Coordinates of C-alpha atoms and ligand atoms in Angstrom, one line a residue:
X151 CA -13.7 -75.3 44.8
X152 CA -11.3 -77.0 42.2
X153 CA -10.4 -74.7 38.7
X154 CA -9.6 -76.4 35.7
X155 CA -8.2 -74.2 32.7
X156 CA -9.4 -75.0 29.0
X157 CA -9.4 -74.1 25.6
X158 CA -12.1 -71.0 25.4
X159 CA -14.5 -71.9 22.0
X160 CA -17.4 -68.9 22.6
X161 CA -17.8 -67.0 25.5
X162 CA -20.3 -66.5 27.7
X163 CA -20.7 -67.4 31.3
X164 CA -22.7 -69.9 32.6
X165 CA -23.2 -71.2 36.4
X166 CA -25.2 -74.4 36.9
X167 CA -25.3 -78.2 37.8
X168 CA -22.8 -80.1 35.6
X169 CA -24.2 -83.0 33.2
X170 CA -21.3 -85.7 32.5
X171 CA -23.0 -87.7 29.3
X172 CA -22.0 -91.2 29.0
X173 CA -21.4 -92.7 25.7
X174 CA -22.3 -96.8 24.9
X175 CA -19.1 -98.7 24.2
X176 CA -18.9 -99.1 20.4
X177 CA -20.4 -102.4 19.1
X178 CA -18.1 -105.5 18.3
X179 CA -17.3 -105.1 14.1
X180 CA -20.0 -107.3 11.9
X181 CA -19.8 -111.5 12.3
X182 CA -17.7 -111.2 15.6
X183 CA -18.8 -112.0 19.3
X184 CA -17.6 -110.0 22.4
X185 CA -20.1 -111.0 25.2
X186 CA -18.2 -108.9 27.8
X187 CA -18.1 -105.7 25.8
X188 CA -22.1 -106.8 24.5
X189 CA -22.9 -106.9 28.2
X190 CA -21.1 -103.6 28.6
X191 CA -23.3 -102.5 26.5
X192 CA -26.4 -103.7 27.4
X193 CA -25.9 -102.4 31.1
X194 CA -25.4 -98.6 29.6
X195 CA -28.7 -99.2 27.3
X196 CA -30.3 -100.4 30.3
X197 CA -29.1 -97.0 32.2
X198 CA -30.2 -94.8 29.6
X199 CA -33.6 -96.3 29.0
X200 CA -34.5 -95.6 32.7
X201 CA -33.1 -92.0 32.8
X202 CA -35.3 -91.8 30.2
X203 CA -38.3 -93.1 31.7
X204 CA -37.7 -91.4 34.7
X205 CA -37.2 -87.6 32.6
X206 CA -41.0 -88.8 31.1
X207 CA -42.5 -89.6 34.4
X208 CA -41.6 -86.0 35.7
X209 CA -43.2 -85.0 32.3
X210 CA -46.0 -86.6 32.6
X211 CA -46.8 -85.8 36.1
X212 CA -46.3 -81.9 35.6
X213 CA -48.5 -81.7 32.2
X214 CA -50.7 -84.4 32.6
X215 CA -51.5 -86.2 36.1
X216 CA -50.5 -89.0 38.4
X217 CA -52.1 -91.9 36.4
X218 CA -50.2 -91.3 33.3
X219 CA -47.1 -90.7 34.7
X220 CA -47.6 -93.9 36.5
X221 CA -47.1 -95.6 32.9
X222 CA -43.7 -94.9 32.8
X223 CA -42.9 -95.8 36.2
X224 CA -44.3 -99.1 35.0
X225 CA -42.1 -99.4 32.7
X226 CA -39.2 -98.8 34.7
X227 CA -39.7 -101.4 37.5
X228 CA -39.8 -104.0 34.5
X229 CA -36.5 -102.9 34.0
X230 CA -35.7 -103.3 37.1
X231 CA -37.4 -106.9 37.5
X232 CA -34.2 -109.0 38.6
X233 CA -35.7 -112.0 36.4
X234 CA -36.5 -110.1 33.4
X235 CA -32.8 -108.9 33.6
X236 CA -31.2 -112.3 34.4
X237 CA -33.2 -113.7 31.4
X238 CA -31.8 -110.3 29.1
X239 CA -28.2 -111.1 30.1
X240 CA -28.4 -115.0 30.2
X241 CA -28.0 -115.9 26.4
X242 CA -25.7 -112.7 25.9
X243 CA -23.3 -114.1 28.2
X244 CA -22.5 -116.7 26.6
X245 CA -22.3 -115.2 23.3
X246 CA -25.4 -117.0 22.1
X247 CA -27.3 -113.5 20.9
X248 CA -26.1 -109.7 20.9
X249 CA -27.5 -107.6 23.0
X250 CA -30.2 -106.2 21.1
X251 CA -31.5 -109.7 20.5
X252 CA -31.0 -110.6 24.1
X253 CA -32.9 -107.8 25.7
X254 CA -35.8 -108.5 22.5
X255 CA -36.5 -112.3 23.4
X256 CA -36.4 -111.7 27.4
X257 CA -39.1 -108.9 26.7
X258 CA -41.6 -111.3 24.3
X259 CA -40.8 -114.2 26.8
X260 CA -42.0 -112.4 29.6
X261 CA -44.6 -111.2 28.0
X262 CA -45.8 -114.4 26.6
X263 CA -46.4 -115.5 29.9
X264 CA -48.1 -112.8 31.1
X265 CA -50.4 -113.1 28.2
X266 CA -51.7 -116.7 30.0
X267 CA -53.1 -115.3 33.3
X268 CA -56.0 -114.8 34.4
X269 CA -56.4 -111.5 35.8
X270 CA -57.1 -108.7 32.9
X271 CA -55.0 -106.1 34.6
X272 CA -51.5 -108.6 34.7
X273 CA -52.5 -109.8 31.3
X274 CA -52.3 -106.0 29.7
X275 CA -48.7 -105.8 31.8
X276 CA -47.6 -107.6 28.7
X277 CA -47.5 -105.3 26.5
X278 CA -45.8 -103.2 29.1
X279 CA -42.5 -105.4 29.1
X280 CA -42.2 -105.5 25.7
X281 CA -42.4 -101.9 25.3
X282 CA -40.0 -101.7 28.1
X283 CA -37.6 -103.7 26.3
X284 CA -38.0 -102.1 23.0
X285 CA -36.7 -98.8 24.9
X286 CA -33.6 -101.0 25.5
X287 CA -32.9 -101.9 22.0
X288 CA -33.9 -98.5 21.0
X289 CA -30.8 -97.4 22.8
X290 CA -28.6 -99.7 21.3
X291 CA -29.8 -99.0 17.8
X292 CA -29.0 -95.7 18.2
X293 CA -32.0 -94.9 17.2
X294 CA -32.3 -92.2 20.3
X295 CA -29.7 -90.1 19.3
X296 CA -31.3 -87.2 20.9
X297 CA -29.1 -86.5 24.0
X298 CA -32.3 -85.3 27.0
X299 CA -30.9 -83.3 29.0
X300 CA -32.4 -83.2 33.0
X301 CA -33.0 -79.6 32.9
X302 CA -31.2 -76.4 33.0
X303 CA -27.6 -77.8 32.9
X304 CA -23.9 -77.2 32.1
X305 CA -23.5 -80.0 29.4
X306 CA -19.9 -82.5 29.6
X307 CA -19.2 -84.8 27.1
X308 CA -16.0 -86.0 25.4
X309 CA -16.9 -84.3 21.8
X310 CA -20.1 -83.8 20.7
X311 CA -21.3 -84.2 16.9
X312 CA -22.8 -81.3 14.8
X313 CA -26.2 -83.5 14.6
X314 CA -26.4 -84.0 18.3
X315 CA -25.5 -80.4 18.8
X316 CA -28.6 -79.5 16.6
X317 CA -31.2 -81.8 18.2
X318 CA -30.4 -80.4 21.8
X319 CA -33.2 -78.2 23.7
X320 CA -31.7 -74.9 23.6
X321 CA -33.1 -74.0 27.0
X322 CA -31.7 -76.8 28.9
X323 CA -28.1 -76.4 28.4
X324 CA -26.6 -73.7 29.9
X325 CA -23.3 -74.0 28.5
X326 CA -21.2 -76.9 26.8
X327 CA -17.4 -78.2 28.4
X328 CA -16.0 -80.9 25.7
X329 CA -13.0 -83.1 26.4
X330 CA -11.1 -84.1 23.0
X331 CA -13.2 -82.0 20.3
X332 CA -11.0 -79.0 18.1
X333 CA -12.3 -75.5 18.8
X334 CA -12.0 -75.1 15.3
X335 CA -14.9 -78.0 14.7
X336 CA -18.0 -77.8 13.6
X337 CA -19.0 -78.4 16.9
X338 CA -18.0 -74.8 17.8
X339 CA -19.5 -73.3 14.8
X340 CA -22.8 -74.3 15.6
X341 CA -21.9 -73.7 19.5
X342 CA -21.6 -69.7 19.0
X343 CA -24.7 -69.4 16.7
X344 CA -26.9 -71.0 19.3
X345 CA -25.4 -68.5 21.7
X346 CA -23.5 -71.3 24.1
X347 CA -20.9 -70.7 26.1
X348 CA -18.4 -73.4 25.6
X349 CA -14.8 -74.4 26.9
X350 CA -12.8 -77.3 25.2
X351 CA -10.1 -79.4 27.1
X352 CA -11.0 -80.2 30.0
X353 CA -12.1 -84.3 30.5
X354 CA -15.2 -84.5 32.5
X355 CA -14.7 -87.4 35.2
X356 CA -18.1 -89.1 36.1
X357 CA -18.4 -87.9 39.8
X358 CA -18.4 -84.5 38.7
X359 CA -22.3 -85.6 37.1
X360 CA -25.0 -83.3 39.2
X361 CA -22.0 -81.1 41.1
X362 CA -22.6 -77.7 40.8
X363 CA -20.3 -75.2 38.4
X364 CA -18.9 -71.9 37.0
X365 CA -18.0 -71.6 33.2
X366 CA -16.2 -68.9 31.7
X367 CA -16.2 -69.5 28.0
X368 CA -13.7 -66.1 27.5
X369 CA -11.0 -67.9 29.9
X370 CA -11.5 -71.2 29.6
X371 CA -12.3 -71.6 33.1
X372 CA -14.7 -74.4 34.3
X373 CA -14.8 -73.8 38.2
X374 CA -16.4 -77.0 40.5
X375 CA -18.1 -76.1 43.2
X376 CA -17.6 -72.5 42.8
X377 CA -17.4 -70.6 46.0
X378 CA -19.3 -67.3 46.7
X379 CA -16.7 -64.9 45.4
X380 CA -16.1 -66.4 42.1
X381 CA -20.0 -67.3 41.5
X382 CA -20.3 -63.2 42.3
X383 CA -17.8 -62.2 39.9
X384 CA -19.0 -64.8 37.1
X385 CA -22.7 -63.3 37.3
X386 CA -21.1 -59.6 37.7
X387 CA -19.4 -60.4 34.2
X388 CA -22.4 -62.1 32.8
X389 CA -24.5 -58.7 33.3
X390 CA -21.4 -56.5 32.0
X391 CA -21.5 -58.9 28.7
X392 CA -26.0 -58.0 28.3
X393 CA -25.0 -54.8 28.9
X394 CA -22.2 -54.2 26.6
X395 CA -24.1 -56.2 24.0
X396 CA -27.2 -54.3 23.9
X397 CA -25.7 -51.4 23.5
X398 CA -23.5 -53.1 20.1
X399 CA -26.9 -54.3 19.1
X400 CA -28.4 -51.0 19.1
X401 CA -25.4 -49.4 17.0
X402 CA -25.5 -52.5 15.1
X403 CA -28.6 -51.5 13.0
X404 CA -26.5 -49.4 11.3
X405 CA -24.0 -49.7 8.5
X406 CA -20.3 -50.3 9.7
X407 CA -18.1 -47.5 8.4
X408 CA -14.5 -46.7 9.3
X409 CA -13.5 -43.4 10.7
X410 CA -11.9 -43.0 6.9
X411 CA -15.3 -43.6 5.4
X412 CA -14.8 -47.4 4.0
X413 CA -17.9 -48.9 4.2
X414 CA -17.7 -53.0 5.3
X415 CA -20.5 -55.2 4.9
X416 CA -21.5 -57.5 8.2
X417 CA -23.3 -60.6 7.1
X418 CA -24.4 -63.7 9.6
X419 CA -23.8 -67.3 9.3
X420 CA -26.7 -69.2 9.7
X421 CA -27.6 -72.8 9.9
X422 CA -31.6 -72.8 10.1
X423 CA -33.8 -70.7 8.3
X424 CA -35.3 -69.7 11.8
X425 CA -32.4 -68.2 12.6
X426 CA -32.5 -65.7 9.8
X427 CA -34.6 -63.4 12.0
X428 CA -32.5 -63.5 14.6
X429 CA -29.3 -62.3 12.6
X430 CA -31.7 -59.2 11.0
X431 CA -32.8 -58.1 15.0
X432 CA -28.8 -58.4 15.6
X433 CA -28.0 -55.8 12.8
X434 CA -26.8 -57.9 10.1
X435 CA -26.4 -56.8 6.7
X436 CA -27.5 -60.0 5.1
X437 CA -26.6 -63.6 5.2
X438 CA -23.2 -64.3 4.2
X439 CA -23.2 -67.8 4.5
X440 CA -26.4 -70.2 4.9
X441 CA -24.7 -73.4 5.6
X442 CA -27.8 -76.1 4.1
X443 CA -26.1 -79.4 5.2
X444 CA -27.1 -78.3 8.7
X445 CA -30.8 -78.4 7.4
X446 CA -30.0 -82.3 6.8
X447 CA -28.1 -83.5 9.5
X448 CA -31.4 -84.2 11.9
X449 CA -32.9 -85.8 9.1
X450 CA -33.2 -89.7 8.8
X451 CA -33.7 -88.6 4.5
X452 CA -31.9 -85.9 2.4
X453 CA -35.1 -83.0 2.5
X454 CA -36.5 -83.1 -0.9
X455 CA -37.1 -79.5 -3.2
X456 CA -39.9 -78.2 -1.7
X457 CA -39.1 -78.5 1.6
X458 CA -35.4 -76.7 1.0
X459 CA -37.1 -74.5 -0.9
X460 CA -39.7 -73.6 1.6
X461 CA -36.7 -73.2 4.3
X462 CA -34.4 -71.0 1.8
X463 CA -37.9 -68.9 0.9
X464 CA -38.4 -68.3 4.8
X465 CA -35.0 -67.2 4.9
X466 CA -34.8 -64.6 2.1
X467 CA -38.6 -63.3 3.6
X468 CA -36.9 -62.7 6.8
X469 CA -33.9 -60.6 5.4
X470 CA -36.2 -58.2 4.0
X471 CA -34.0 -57.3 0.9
X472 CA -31.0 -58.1 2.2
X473 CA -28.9 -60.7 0.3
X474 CA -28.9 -64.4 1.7
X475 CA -25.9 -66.3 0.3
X476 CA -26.9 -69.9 0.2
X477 CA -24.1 -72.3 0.0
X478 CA -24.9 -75.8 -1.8
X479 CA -24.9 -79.1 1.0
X480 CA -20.8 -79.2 1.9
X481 CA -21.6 -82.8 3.5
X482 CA -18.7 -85.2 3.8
X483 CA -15.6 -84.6 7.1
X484 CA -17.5 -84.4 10.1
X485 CA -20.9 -83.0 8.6
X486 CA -22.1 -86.7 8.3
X487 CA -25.9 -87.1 7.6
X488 CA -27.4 -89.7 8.7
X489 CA -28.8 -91.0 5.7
X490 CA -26.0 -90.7 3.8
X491 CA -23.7 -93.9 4.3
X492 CA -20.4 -93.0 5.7
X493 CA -17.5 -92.6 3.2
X494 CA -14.5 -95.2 2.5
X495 CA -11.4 -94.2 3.1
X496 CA -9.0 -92.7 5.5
X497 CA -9.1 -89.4 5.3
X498 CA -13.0 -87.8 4.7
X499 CA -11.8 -84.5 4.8
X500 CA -9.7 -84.8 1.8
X501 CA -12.4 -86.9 0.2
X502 CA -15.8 -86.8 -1.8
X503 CA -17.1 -83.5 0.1
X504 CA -18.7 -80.3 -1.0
X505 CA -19.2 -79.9 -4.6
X506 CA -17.6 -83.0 -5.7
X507 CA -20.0 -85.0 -3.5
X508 CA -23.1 -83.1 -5.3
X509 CA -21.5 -83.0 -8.5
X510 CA -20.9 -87.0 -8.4
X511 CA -25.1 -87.1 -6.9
X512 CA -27.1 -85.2 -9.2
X513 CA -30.3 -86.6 -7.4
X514 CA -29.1 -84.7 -4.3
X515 CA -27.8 -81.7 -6.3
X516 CA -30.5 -80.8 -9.1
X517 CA -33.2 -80.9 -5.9
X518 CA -31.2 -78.2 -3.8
X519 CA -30.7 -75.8 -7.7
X520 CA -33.9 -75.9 -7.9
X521 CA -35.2 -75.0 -4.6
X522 CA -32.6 -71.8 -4.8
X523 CA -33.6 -70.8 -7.9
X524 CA -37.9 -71.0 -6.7
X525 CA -36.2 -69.1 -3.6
X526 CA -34.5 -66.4 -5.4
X527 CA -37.8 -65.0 -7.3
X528 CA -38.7 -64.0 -3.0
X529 CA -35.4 -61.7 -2.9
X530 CA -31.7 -61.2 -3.7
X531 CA -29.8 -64.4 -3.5
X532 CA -26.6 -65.8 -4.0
X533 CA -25.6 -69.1 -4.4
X534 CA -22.2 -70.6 -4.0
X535 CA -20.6 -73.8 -3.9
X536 CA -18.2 -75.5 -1.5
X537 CA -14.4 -77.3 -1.4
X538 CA -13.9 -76.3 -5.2
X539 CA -10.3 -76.9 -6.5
X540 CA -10.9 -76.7 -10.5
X541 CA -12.6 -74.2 -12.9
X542 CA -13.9 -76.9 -14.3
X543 CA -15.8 -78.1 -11.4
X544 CA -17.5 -74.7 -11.4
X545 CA -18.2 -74.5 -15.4
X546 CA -20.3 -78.0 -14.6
X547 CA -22.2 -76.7 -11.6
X548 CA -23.1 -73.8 -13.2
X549 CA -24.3 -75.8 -16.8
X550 CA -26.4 -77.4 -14.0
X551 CA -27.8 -74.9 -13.0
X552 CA -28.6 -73.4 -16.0
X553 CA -30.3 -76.8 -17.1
X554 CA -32.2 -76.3 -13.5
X555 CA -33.7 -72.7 -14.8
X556 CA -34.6 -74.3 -18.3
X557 CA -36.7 -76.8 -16.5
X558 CA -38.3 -74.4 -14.3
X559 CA -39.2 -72.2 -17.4
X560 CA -40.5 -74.9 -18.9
X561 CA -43.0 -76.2 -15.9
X562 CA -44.0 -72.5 -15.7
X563 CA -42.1 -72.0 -12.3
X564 CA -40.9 -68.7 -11.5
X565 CA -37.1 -68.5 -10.7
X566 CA -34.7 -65.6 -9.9
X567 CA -31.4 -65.0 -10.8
X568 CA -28.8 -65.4 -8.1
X569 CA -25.7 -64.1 -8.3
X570 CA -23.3 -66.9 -8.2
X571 CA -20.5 -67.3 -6.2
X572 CA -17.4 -69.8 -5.0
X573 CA -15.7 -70.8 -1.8
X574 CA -12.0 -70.0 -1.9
X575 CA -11.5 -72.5 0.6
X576 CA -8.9 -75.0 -0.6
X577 CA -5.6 -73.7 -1.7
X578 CA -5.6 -74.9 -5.4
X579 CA -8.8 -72.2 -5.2
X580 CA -6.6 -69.6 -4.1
X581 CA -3.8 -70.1 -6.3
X582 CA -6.7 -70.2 -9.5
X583 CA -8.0 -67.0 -8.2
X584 CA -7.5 -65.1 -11.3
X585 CA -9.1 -67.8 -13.4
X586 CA -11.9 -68.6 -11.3
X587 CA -12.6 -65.0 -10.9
X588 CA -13.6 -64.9 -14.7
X589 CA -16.4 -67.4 -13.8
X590 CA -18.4 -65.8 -10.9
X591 CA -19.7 -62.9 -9.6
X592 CA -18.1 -63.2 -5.9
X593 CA -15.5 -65.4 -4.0
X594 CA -16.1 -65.9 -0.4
X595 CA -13.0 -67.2 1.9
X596 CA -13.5 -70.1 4.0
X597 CA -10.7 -69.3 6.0
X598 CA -11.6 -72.6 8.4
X599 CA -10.8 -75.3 5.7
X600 CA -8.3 -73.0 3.7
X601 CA -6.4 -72.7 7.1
X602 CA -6.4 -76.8 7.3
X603 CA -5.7 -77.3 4.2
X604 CA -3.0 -75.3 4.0
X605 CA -0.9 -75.7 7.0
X606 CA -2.2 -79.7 6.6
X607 CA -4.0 -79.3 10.1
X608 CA -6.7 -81.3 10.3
X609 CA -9.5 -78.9 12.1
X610 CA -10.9 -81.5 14.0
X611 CA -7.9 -82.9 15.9
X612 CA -7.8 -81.2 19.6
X613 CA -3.2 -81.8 19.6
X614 CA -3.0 -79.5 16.6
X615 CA -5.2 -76.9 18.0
X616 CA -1.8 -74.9 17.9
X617 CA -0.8 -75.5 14.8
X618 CA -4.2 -74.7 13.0
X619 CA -3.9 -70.6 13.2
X620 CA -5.9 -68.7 10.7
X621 CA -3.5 -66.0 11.7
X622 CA -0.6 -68.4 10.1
X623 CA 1.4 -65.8 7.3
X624 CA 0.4 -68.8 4.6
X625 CA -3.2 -68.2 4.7
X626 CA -2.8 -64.5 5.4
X627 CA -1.2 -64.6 2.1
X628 CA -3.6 -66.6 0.3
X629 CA -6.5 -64.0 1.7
X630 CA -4.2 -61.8 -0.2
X631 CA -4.1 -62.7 -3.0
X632 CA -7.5 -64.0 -4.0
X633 CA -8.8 -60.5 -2.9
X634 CA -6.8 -59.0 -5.5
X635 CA -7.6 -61.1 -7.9
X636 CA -10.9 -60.3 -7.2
X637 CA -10.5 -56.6 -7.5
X638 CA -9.0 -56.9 -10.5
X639 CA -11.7 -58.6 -12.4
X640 CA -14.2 -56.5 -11.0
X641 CA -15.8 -58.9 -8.1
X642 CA -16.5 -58.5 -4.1
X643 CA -14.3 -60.6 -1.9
X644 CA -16.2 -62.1 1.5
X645 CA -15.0 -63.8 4.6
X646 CA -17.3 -66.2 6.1
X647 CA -14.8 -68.6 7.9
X648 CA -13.6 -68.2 11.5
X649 CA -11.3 -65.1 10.5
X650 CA -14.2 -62.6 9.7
X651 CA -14.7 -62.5 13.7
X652 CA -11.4 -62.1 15.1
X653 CA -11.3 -58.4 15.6
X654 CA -7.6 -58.3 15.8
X655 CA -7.8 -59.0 11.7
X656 CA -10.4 -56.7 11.1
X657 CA -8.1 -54.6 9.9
X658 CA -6.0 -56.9 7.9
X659 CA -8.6 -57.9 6.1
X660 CA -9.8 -54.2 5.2
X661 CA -6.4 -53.6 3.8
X662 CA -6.7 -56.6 1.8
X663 CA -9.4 -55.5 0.1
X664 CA -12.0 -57.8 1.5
X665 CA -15.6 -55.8 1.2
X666 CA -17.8 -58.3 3.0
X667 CA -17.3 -60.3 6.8
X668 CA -19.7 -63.0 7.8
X669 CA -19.7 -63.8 11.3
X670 CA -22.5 -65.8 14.0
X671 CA -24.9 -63.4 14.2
X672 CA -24.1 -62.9 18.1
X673 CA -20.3 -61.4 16.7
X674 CA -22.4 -58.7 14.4
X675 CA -22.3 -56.2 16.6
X676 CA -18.9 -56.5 18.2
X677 CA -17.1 -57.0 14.8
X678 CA -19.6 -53.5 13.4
X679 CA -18.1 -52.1 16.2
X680 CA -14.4 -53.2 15.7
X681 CA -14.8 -51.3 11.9
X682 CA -15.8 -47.8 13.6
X683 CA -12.6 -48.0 15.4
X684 CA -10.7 -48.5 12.4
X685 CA -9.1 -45.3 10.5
Ligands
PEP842 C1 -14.9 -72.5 6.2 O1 -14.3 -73.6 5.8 O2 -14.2 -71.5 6.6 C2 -16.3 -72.4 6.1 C3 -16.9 -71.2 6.3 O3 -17.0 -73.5 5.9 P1 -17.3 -74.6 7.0 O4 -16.8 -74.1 8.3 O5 -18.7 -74.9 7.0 O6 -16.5 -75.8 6.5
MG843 MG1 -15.4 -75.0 4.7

């Protein structure tokens, strides 16, 4: 047994075969020829294509029979046709074609010839090869994005993207260990709504692919090969952790009061409409923060009105009167869709994200107003906008949304009223408190960004995962004073970052006046709970 100690991200235990993904080398930059690294790269799409085949034999053979799982092992032993390979590599060798191309003419080629025999069976092969080599090229696109899993496994990878996060099938990963990513990523926010236990930290070597494993996502611990007395006490704690969370869950249903009487609102997070259900069954008290970018990121187009709309309606249905706080698309830093081309210049997270990314796109802005606005006339919503530094950002997203509700009027469209609120995220927001409090009905605290923006820790770099604390006394201060700014015009304060689920602060952020905590709805119960203790 070997024990290797990371960073804990959400905890959980899981125990399980390891899955070590490999990533393709990157691609040589535009107009420039790098046969080694093209062949590099043709190999690893070559790898991939026949783990894939191979995951969609056993598919096929399990749900539909022997003679259509034989397809794909078709497919494979054209891959694995010496010639056809030779020819693929031949004209990437010597930097005549990329790889793409390479593996494209090798697969018409064969298939051409094919196409002049005789016999009806070899003759419909062809069409077999291509398709085979399409699969290649597939891979190198990119266009497979979708990392497939083998089954049931503990997932390794270097860092993993918010997108490829999203498109995984929640019941074959067990548990997630990342190499280089920040636990303060977005990675890690989507990681604890979908429940996953996940470490941070520790490199993943190759050989470790298909070895068996313990993870503690409270320690940080990744055991290999763990023996029989750690495997016991990993499953022991696993049961205590059911245990002690039904038991929340059940108290959960109820509002969290302090032994003084101060009542504190516990609101989820939530990514996916889908997922508002699951926050009501853990006891939330609404959503505090419905982060739509997430809706995009596993979308090849920006979703148009009515589909947002339908997804904010489902959401608002399943909260049964309780508030959902919709937050307009905070795309830009790592939230990258992929229809939206990436953005010049050093430093994304200091660049066109949040509302001045939608304020600069109207076509993506006035879309996603209007949906909330159709949504709102289902149940009590609010709406608020992300990264704001300027009142006068918010005066023009709010005359936008007023033009929004003239238009609907006019078609005859029913639309509610949200209540609208900003993100006091950046530290210019902070500081404006007082002014900005003027303009809304709410502030909520996105203590992940304000924390990086303030201390200038970039969230996403793993060698300042010291120095980004949203415990820092900066922040603290700035949590401060935006609450009482609030207060004193008369508006609730939430906390939908990172903070609102660190039970040590609970009572920090009582004192300072904060009346609302969102949290991933598998925290609602623990944080309800941390509130009771509290005199
Ligand atoms: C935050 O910054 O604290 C926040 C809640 O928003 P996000 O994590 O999506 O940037
Ligand atoms: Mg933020």
């Amino acid at each position: 047994m070997e024990k290797w100690s990371g960073i804990p991200v959400c905890p959980g235990v899981a125990l399980g075969k390891l899955y070590v993904m490999r990533r393709p080398p990157e691609p040589p930059a535009a107009g420039e020829r790098d046969p080694d690294r093209e062949l590099k790269r043709l190999a690893w799409a070559r790898a991939r294509a026949e783990e894939q085949l191979e995951e969609q034999y056993r598919l096929a053979l399990s749900r539909l029979g022997q003679d259509e799982a034989d397809i794909f092992r078709l497919h494979r032993m054209m891959l694995e046709d010496p010639d056809f390979w030779a020819a693929a590599c031949e004209p990437v060798e010597t930097g005549a074609t990329s790889a793409r191309a390479g593996v494209l003419a090798a697969g018409e080629r064969f298939a051409d010839q094919l196409r002049t025999l005789e016999d009806p069976y070899l003759r419909a092969r062809a069409e077999d090869v291509e398709e085979a080599a399409r699969l290649v090229a597939a891979q190198l696109d990119g266009t497979q994005t979708a990392i497939r899993l083998p089954g049931p496994v503990i997932l390794a990878a270097d860092s993993l993207d918010p997108g490829e996060l999203l498109n995984l099938e929640r019941d074959k990963v067990l548990g997630l260990v990342l190499g280089r990513a920040a636990p303060s990523g977005h990675w890690a926010v989507l990681a604890r709504a979908m429940g996953l236990p996940a470490v941070t930290g520790v490199a993943a070597e190759p050989e470790w692919d298909g070895r068996s494993a313990g993870l503690d996502g409270e320690t940080g611990a990744l055991y290999l090969e763990p023996d029989e007395g750690i495997s016991r006490a990993l499953s022991r704690k696993e049961n205590a952790m059911t245990l002690r969370g039904k038991e929340q869950a059940e108290a959960a249903q109820r509002p969290a009061v302090t032994r003084s009487g101060r009542k504190m609102k516990v609101c989820a997070n939530i990514g996916r409409p889908e997922e508002a259900a699951q926050a009501l069954a853990q006891g939330a008290d609404g959503v505090g923060l419905f982060r739509t970018e997430f809706l995009c990121l596993g979308w090849t187009e920006c979703p148009g009105e009515e589909e947002q709309f339908q997804a904010y309606r489902q959401a608002v249905e399943a909260m049964q009167g309780r508030t959902v706080t919709i937050r307009t698309l905070d795309l830009g830093g790592d939230k990258q869709a992929p229809w939206l081309p990436p953005e010049e210049g050093e430093n994304p997270a200091l660049g066109l994200r949040g509302i001045r990314l939608t304020l600069a796109r109207p076509e993506l802005f006035v879309p996603q107003l209007r949906a909330v606005l159709r949504a709102a006339a289902f149940g009590p919503v609010a709406l608020m906008f992300p990264m704001v530094t300027s009142p006068e950002e918010v005066r023009r997203a709010r005359a936008l949304l007023e033009q929004c509700r003239t238009q609907l009027e006019a078609e005859g469209v029913s639309a509610g009223t949200p209540e609208v609120g900003v993100m006091i995220e950046t530290p210019a927001a902070a500081l404006m408190a007082h002014e900005l409090a003027r303009m809304v009905d709410f502030f909520s605290l996105g203590t992940n960004d304000l924390t990086q923006y303030t201390l200038a820790a970039d969230r996403q770099n793993p060698a300042l995962a010291g120095l980004w604390d949203q415990r820092h006394p900066a922040v603290l201060d700035l949590i401060r004073r935006t609450a009482r700014a609030a207060r004193e015009a008369g508006i609730r304060t939430a906390v939908c970052g990172q903070l609102a689920a660190d039970r040590e602060m609970t009572a920090f952020l009582l004192e300072a006046g904060v009346d609302e905590l969102s949290v991933p709805p598998a925290d609602v119960a623990a944080v309800k709970a941390a509130v009771r203790a509290l005199d």
